mmCIF file of C-alpha atoms and ligand atoms in Angstrom:
data_model
loop_
_atom_site.group_PDB
_atom_site.id
_atom_site.type_symbol
_atom_site.label_atom_id
_atom_site.label_comp_id
_atom_site.label_asym_id
_atom_site.label_seq_id
_atom_site.Cartn_x
_atom_site.Cartn_y
_atom_site.Cartn_z
ATOM 1 C CA VAL M 1 34.374 2.971 0.622
ATOM 2 C CA THR M 2 32.004 2.893 -2.327
ATOM 3 C CA VAL M 3 28.680 1.340 -1.230
ATOM 4 C CA TYR M 4 26.348 2.159 1.919
ATOM 5 C CA LEU M 5 23.661 0.334 2.814
ATOM 6 C CA VAL M 6 21.506 2.806 4.344
ATOM 7 C CA GLY M 7 18.425 2.743 6.305
ATOM 8 C CA ALA M 8 15.487 5.075 5.248
ATOM 9 C CA GLY M 9 13.404 4.612 8.558
ATOM 10 C CA PRO M 10 10.036 3.956 8.498
ATOM 11 C CA GLY M 11 8.172 6.494 6.075
ATOM 12 C CA ASP M 12 8.506 10.077 7.325
ATOM 13 C CA PRO M 13 11.660 11.663 5.635
ATOM 14 C CA GLN M 14 12.120 13.968 8.813
ATOM 15 C CA LEU M 15 13.309 10.219 10.403
ATOM 16 C CA LEU M 16 15.682 9.889 7.837
ATOM 17 C CA THR M 17 19.658 10.181 9.861
ATOM 18 C CA LEU M 18 21.402 13.070 8.749
ATOM 19 C CA ARG M 19 23.936 10.683 7.442
ATOM 20 C CA ALA M 20 21.428 8.892 5.222
ATOM 21 C CA ALA M 21 20.475 12.590 3.793
ATOM 22 C CA ARG M 22 23.703 13.434 3.449
ATOM 23 C CA LEU M 23 24.728 9.859 1.680
ATOM 24 C CA LEU M 24 21.948 10.528 -0.511
ATOM 25 C CA ALA M 25 22.649 13.715 -1.743
ATOM 26 C CA HIS M 26 26.151 12.553 -2.589
ATOM 27 C CA ALA M 27 25.617 9.326 -4.396
ATOM 28 C CA ASP M 28 26.285 8.749 -8.030
ATOM 29 C CA VAL M 29 23.817 5.695 -8.210
ATOM 30 C CA VAL M 30 20.809 4.956 -5.679
ATOM 31 C CA VAL M 31 19.483 1.381 -5.310
ATOM 32 C CA HIS M 32 16.243 1.414 -3.645
ATOM 33 C CA ASP M 33 13.300 -0.655 -2.572
ATOM 34 C CA ALA M 34 9.563 -0.152 -3.132
ATOM 35 C CA LEU M 35 8.591 0.959 0.090
ATOM 36 C CA VAL M 36 11.054 3.750 0.103
ATOM 37 C CA SER M 37 8.554 6.799 -0.052
ATOM 38 C CA PRO M 38 8.998 9.079 -3.095
ATOM 39 C CA ALA M 39 9.643 12.394 -0.675
ATOM 40 C CA ILE M 40 12.995 10.856 0.229
ATOM 41 C CA LEU M 41 14.295 9.527 -3.041
ATOM 42 C CA GLU M 42 13.685 13.121 -4.002
ATOM 43 C CA LEU M 43 16.891 14.145 -1.554
ATOM 44 C CA ALA M 44 19.162 12.400 -3.911
ATOM 45 C CA ARG M 45 21.499 14.484 -6.431
ATOM 46 C CA PRO M 46 19.436 15.537 -9.145
ATOM 47 C CA ASP M 47 21.732 13.931 -11.738
ATOM 48 C CA ALA M 48 21.638 10.596 -9.880
ATOM 49 C CA GLU M 49 21.161 7.513 -11.231
ATOM 50 C CA MET M 50 17.669 5.765 -9.380
ATOM 51 C CA ILE M 51 17.292 2.167 -9.856
ATOM 52 C CA ASP M 52 14.274 0.617 -8.041
ATOM 53 C CA VAL M 53 14.679 -3.197 -7.253
ATOM 54 C CA GLY M 54 11.478 -3.586 -5.444
ATOM 55 C CA LYS M 55 9.436 -6.424 -5.867
ATOM 56 C CA ARG M 56 6.518 -4.314 -6.837
ATOM 57 C CA ALA M 57 8.592 -2.706 -9.729
ATOM 58 C CA GLY M 58 7.112 -6.060 -11.464
ATOM 59 C CA ARG M 59 10.811 -6.627 -12.548
ATOM 60 C CA SER M 60 10.907 -9.575 -9.819
ATOM 61 C CA SER M 61 14.550 -8.868 -8.799
ATOM 62 C CA THR M 62 15.753 -11.721 -7.035
ATOM 63 C CA GLN M 63 17.979 -11.413 -4.006
ATOM 64 C CA PRO M 64 21.146 -12.537 -5.752
ATOM 65 C CA LEU M 65 20.681 -10.337 -8.672
ATOM 66 C CA ILE M 66 20.490 -7.686 -6.343
ATOM 67 C CA ASN M 67 24.086 -8.608 -5.065
ATOM 68 C CA ALA M 68 25.309 -8.843 -8.485
ATOM 69 C CA LEU M 69 24.155 -5.726 -9.437
ATOM 70 C CA LEU M 70 25.634 -3.745 -5.851
ATOM 71 C CA VAL M 71 29.003 -5.737 -6.753
ATOM 72 C CA GLU M 72 28.983 -4.467 -10.140
ATOM 73 C CA LEU M 73 27.919 -0.846 -9.389
ATOM 74 C CA GLY M 74 30.993 -1.029 -6.702
ATOM 75 C CA HIS M 75 33.416 -1.463 -9.304
ATOM 76 C CA THR M 76 32.057 1.243 -11.429
ATOM 77 C CA HIS M 77 30.884 3.940 -8.876
ATOM 78 C CA ALA M 78 32.478 6.377 -6.572
ATOM 79 C CA CYS M 79 29.517 6.336 -4.211
ATOM 80 C CA VAL M 80 26.686 3.911 -4.055
ATOM 81 C CA VAL M 81 23.644 4.349 -1.597
ATOM 82 C CA ARG M 82 21.783 1.067 -1.242
ATOM 83 C CA LEU M 83 18.627 2.469 0.445
ATOM 84 C CA LYS M 84 16.168 0.032 2.380
ATOM 85 C CA GLY M 85 13.426 0.673 4.356
ATOM 86 C CA GLY M 86 13.456 0.920 8.194
ATOM 87 C CA ASP M 87 16.770 -0.299 9.248
ATOM 88 C CA PRO M 88 18.961 -2.285 6.683
ATOM 89 C CA LEU M 89 19.596 -5.476 9.078
ATOM 90 C CA VAL M 90 16.222 -5.743 10.487
ATOM 91 C CA PHE M 91 14.157 -8.411 8.241
ATOM 92 C CA GLY M 92 16.075 -6.007 5.289
ATOM 93 C CA ARG M 93 18.369 -8.926 3.734
ATOM 94 C CA GLY M 94 21.136 -6.134 4.450
ATOM 95 C CA GLY M 95 23.334 -9.223 5.766
ATOM 96 C CA GLU M 96 23.220 -11.041 2.571
ATOM 97 C CA GLU M 97 24.250 -8.183 0.563
ATOM 98 C CA SER M 98 27.093 -7.211 2.743
ATOM 99 C CA VAL M 99 28.466 -10.858 2.664
ATOM 100 C CA ALA M 100 28.332 -10.581 -1.068
ATOM 101 C CA LEU M 101 30.166 -7.079 -0.849
ATOM 102 C CA THR M 102 32.693 -8.629 1.067
ATOM 103 C CA ASP M 103 32.912 -11.521 -0.750
ATOM 104 C CA ALA M 104 33.390 -9.358 -3.824
ATOM 105 C CA GLY M 105 36.478 -7.099 -2.023
ATOM 106 C CA ILE M 106 33.756 -4.140 -2.118
ATOM 107 C CA ASP M 107 34.631 -1.963 0.720
ATOM 108 C CA HIS M 108 31.079 -0.849 1.936
ATOM 109 C CA GLU M 109 29.386 0.731 5.081
ATOM 110 C CA ILE M 110 26.356 0.336 7.124
ATOM 111 C CA ILE M 111 23.993 3.199 7.945
ATOM 112 C CA PRO M 112 21.660 2.345 10.421
ATOM 113 C CA GLY M 113 17.873 3.522 10.227
ATOM 114 C CA ILE M 114 15.016 3.911 12.418
ATOM 115 C CA SER M 115 13.101 0.579 12.394
ATOM 116 C CA SER M 116 9.299 0.295 11.660
ATOM 117 C CA ALA M 117 9.376 -1.973 14.608
ATOM 118 C CA PHE M 118 9.910 0.827 17.187
ATOM 119 C CA ALA M 119 8.622 3.580 15.050
ATOM 120 C CA ALA M 120 5.078 2.276 14.231
ATOM 121 C CA PRO M 121 4.258 1.490 17.959
ATOM 122 C CA ALA M 122 5.802 4.866 18.943
ATOM 123 C CA ALA M 123 3.973 6.847 16.326
ATOM 124 C CA ALA M 124 0.424 5.398 17.454
ATOM 125 C CA GLY M 125 1.372 6.174 21.165
ATOM 126 C CA ILE M 126 2.232 2.609 22.002
ATOM 127 C CA PRO M 127 5.539 2.296 24.605
ATOM 128 C CA VAL M 128 6.514 -1.560 23.719
ATOM 129 C CA THR M 129 8.470 -1.499 27.041
ATOM 130 C CA HIS M 130 6.417 0.314 30.240
ATOM 131 C CA ARG M 131 7.680 -0.418 33.983
ATOM 132 C CA GLY M 132 5.169 -2.862 35.490
ATOM 133 C CA ILE M 133 3.213 -3.442 31.962
ATOM 134 C CA SER M 134 5.956 -4.931 29.670
ATOM 135 C CA GLY M 135 9.568 -5.855 30.690
ATOM 136 C CA ALA M 136 10.318 -7.423 27.168
ATOM 137 C CA VAL M 137 9.791 -6.865 23.642
ATOM 138 C CA THR M 138 10.220 -9.681 20.641
ATOM 139 C CA VAL M 139 10.762 -8.544 17.478
ATOM 140 C CA ILE M 140 9.617 -11.387 14.913
ATOM 141 C CA THR M 141 8.838 -11.950 11.052
ATOM 142 C CA GLY M 142 5.428 -13.129 10.378
ATOM 143 C CA HIS M 143 6.812 -14.187 7.094
ATOM 144 C CA ARG M 144 8.072 -18.181 6.169
ATOM 145 C CA GLN M 145 10.221 -19.347 3.125
ATOM 146 C CA PRO M 146 8.958 -22.478 1.983
ATOM 147 C CA GLY M 147 10.393 -25.410 3.837
ATOM 148 C CA GLU M 148 11.610 -23.104 6.698
ATOM 149 C CA ALA M 149 10.755 -24.406 9.925
ATOM 150 C CA ASP M 150 8.268 -22.135 11.617
ATOM 151 C CA ILE M 151 8.904 -19.675 14.576
ATOM 152 C CA ASP M 152 8.102 -21.746 18.100
ATOM 153 C CA TRP M 153 5.160 -19.659 18.741
ATOM 154 C CA HIS M 154 3.797 -21.487 22.099
ATOM 155 C CA ALA M 155 7.257 -20.685 23.553
ATOM 156 C CA LEU M 156 6.939 -16.899 22.417
ATOM 157 C CA ALA M 157 3.424 -17.093 24.362
ATOM 158 C CA ARG M 158 5.206 -17.776 27.419
ATOM 159 C CA VAL M 159 7.900 -15.236 27.165
ATOM 160 C CA GLY M 160 5.977 -12.339 28.251
ATOM 161 C CA GLY M 161 5.721 -8.663 27.241
ATOM 162 C CA THR M 162 5.256 -7.367 24.098
ATOM 163 C CA ILE M 163 5.453 -9.034 20.450
ATOM 164 C CA VAL M 164 5.845 -7.150 17.692
ATOM 165 C CA VAL M 165 5.205 -8.918 14.005
ATOM 166 C CA LEU M 166 6.341 -7.584 10.740
ATOM 167 C CA MET M 167 5.213 -9.039 7.628
ATOM 168 C CA GLY M 168 2.286 -10.614 9.536
ATOM 169 C CA VAL M 169 -0.928 -9.189 7.937
ATOM 170 C CA GLU M 170 -1.205 -12.077 5.475
ATOM 171 C CA ARG M 171 -1.186 -14.886 8.168
ATOM 172 C CA ARG M 172 -2.727 -12.954 10.968
ATOM 173 C CA ALA M 173 -5.426 -15.637 12.054
ATOM 174 C CA SER M 174 -2.599 -18.797 11.994
ATOM 175 C CA ILE M 175 -0.411 -16.231 14.253
ATOM 176 C CA ALA M 176 -3.469 -15.137 16.535
ATOM 177 C CA GLU M 177 -4.266 -18.942 16.658
ATOM 178 C CA ALA M 178 -1.127 -20.316 17.386
ATOM 179 C CA LEU M 179 -0.130 -17.769 20.060
ATOM 180 C CA MET M 180 -3.763 -18.651 21.829
ATOM 181 C CA SER M 181 -2.918 -22.153 21.848
ATOM 182 C CA GLY M 182 0.366 -21.733 23.691
ATOM 183 C CA GLY M 183 -1.585 -20.000 26.432
ATOM 184 C CA LEU M 184 -2.314 -16.132 25.524
ATOM 185 C CA PRO M 185 -5.514 -15.028 26.324
ATOM 186 C CA ALA M 186 -8.270 -14.436 23.497
ATOM 187 C CA ASP M 187 -8.492 -11.001 25.177
ATOM 188 C CA THR M 188 -4.817 -10.084 24.523
ATOM 189 C CA PRO M 189 -4.923 -6.432 22.977
ATOM 190 C CA VAL M 190 -3.564 -6.251 19.559
ATOM 191 C CA ALA M 191 -2.706 -3.049 17.736
ATOM 192 C CA ALA M 192 -2.181 -2.973 13.856
ATOM 193 C CA ILE M 193 -0.351 0.256 12.580
ATOM 194 C CA GLU M 194 -0.322 0.727 8.671
ATOM 195 C CA ARG M 195 1.416 2.841 7.014
ATOM 196 C CA ALA M 196 3.492 3.970 9.841
ATOM 197 C CA THR M 197 4.743 7.741 10.130
ATOM 198 C CA THR M 198 3.141 8.607 6.755
ATOM 199 C CA SER M 199 0.488 11.177 6.548
ATOM 200 C CA THR M 200 -2.037 8.033 5.836
ATOM 201 C CA GLN M 201 -1.262 5.889 8.989
ATOM 202 C CA SER M 202 -3.835 4.408 10.383
ATOM 203 C CA VAL M 203 -4.087 2.124 13.489
ATOM 204 C CA VAL M 204 -6.556 -0.723 13.779
ATOM 205 C CA ARG M 205 -7.129 -1.933 17.674
ATOM 206 C CA THR M 206 -8.592 -5.272 18.124
ATOM 207 C CA THR M 207 -8.271 -8.703 20.110
ATOM 208 C CA LEU M 208 -6.627 -12.149 19.326
ATOM 209 C CA ALA M 209 -9.733 -13.365 18.776
ATOM 210 C CA ILE M 210 -10.858 -11.419 16.062
ATOM 211 C CA LEU M 211 -7.358 -10.185 14.673
ATOM 212 C CA GLY M 212 -7.808 -12.753 11.722
ATOM 213 C CA ALA M 213 -11.429 -10.841 10.675
ATOM 214 C CA GLN M 214 -9.973 -7.491 10.719
ATOM 215 C CA HIS M 215 -9.114 -5.780 7.486
ATOM 216 C CA ILE M 216 -5.671 -4.584 7.706
ATOM 217 C CA ALA M 217 -3.829 -2.970 5.110
ATOM 218 C CA THR M 218 -0.380 -3.498 4.046
ATOM 219 C CA PRO M 219 2.531 -2.505 5.186
ATOM 220 C CA ALA M 220 1.565 -2.743 8.733
ATOM 221 C CA VAL M 221 3.005 -3.830 11.778
ATOM 222 C CA LEU M 222 1.373 -5.637 14.574
ATOM 223 C CA ILE M 223 2.031 -5.353 18.050
ATOM 224 C CA ILE M 224 0.527 -8.113 20.380
ATOM 225 C CA GLY M 225 0.297 -7.810 24.164
ATOM 226 C CA ALA M 226 -0.967 -5.622 26.924
ATOM 227 C CA VAL M 227 0.365 -2.303 25.817
ATOM 228 C CA ALA M 228 -1.163 -2.821 22.229
ATOM 229 C CA ALA M 229 -4.271 -1.002 24.273
ATOM 230 C CA LEU M 230 -2.610 1.963 25.411
ATOM 231 C CA ASN M 231 -2.217 5.372 23.708
ATOM 232 C CA LEU M 232 -0.093 7.775 25.198
ATOM 233 C CA THR M 233 -1.610 10.662 22.796
ATOM 234 C CA ALA M 234 -4.770 9.808 24.049
ATOM 235 C CA PRO M 235 -4.681 11.927 27.661
ATOM 236 C CA GLU M 236 -7.986 9.655 29.453
ATOM 237 C CA LEU M 237 -5.495 6.450 29.143
ATOM 238 C CA HIS M 238 -3.022 8.197 30.795
ATOM 239 C CA SER M 239 -4.566 7.085 34.211
ATOM 240 C CA LEU M 240 -4.016 3.243 33.099
ATOM 241 C CA VAL M 241 -0.254 3.719 32.696
ATOM 242 C CA THR M 242 0.509 6.006 35.743
ATOM 243 C CA GLN M 243 -1.498 3.537 38.197
HETATM 244 C C1 SAM V 301 10.991 -6.653 4.589
HETATM 245 S S1 SAM V 301 10.279 -5.663 6.118
HETATM 246 C C2 SAM V 301 11.773 -4.973 6.193
HETATM 247 C C3 SAM V 301 11.648 -4.039 7.818
HETATM 248 C C4 SAM V 301 12.533 -2.822 7.907
HETATM 249 N N1 SAM V 301 14.170 -2.957 7.337
HETATM 250 C C5 SAM V 301 12.278 -2.258 9.040
HETATM 251 O O1 SAM V 301 13.158 -2.148 9.802
HETATM 252 O O2 SAM V 301 11.317 -1.489 9.305
HETATM 253 C C6 SAM V 301 8.892 -5.124 5.819
HETATM 254 C C7 SAM V 301 7.962 -5.103 6.825
HETATM 255 O O3 SAM V 301 8.387 -3.795 7.530
HETATM 256 C C8 SAM V 301 6.994 -3.241 8.263
HETATM 257 N N2 SAM V 301 7.003 -1.666 7.936
HETATM 258 C C9 SAM V 301 8.195 -1.339 7.262
HETATM 259 N N3 SAM V 301 7.637 0.100 6.887
HETATM 260 C C10 SAM V 301 6.396 0.257 7.486
HETATM 261 C C11 SAM V 301 5.482 1.630 7.578
HETATM 262 N N4 SAM V 301 6.049 2.430 7.380
HETATM 263 N N5 SAM V 301 4.168 0.925 8.392
HETATM 264 C C12 SAM V 301 3.813 -0.282 8.963
HETATM 265 N N6 SAM V 301 4.733 -1.139 8.499
HETATM 266 C C13 SAM V 301 5.914 -0.766 7.933
HETATM 267 C C14 SAM V 301 5.933 -4.003 7.647
HETATM 268 O O4 SAM V 301 5.674 -5.337 8.819
HETATM 269 C C15 SAM V 301 6.463 -4.556 6.027
HETATM 270 O O5 SAM V 301 5.840 -6.055 5.808
#
């Protein structure tokens, strides 16, 4: 194997897997996104080449260019780590990179990471499933590519359980609108977990009715459903979930 598609977890370096930390310490070159924290990048070998392909780097790296870079590095280096926030295959475009590497005949391996989809609610004391309250959880992106068909939000409103939205901050007003017109009550609890698992984590608690009017900083994960009113780290709420 020459290229490893590695999940960096949600932010806190302690939530990196042992395998990810060991590969970082070993790699000749690390290709990473903007969301990966400096504390995690510090775990790389001191002489490793670090390449930031994050959109925020101002280089506007497009996915085909990143794919081509990984193929090139796979040919020229013994150990390449492609480091991505959360899990590489959860809205991380790791699948596209894996296909490009396979097409080029380059051995690679996928190292799972803890996704923000589940780490963010857990870090805020919100159980995405809880017996008697939520028996399903749907993870969805709020972002749409131009020309891409929109999610069937009305169908989603009928599924029940918890809805976890990644990349949903920008379109939060229209997402809330669509879920309410699909039948979810206006007072459905919503929690937005900003910068989850980092030292600046912050949680905004609201409802679908006023989600659009709330200021929410990115990156954030939106949790929609009855569980979003819970906080297992606040003892006064324990009676609610043990009834
Ligand atoms: C392109 S997706 C990548 C998701 C990633 N592969 C994962 O499994 O977490 C980026 C989105 O993940 C969410 N996200 C990632 N890290 C986060 C964090 N520390 N706190 C809150 N949201 C986060 C946000 O919704 C952000 O818009």
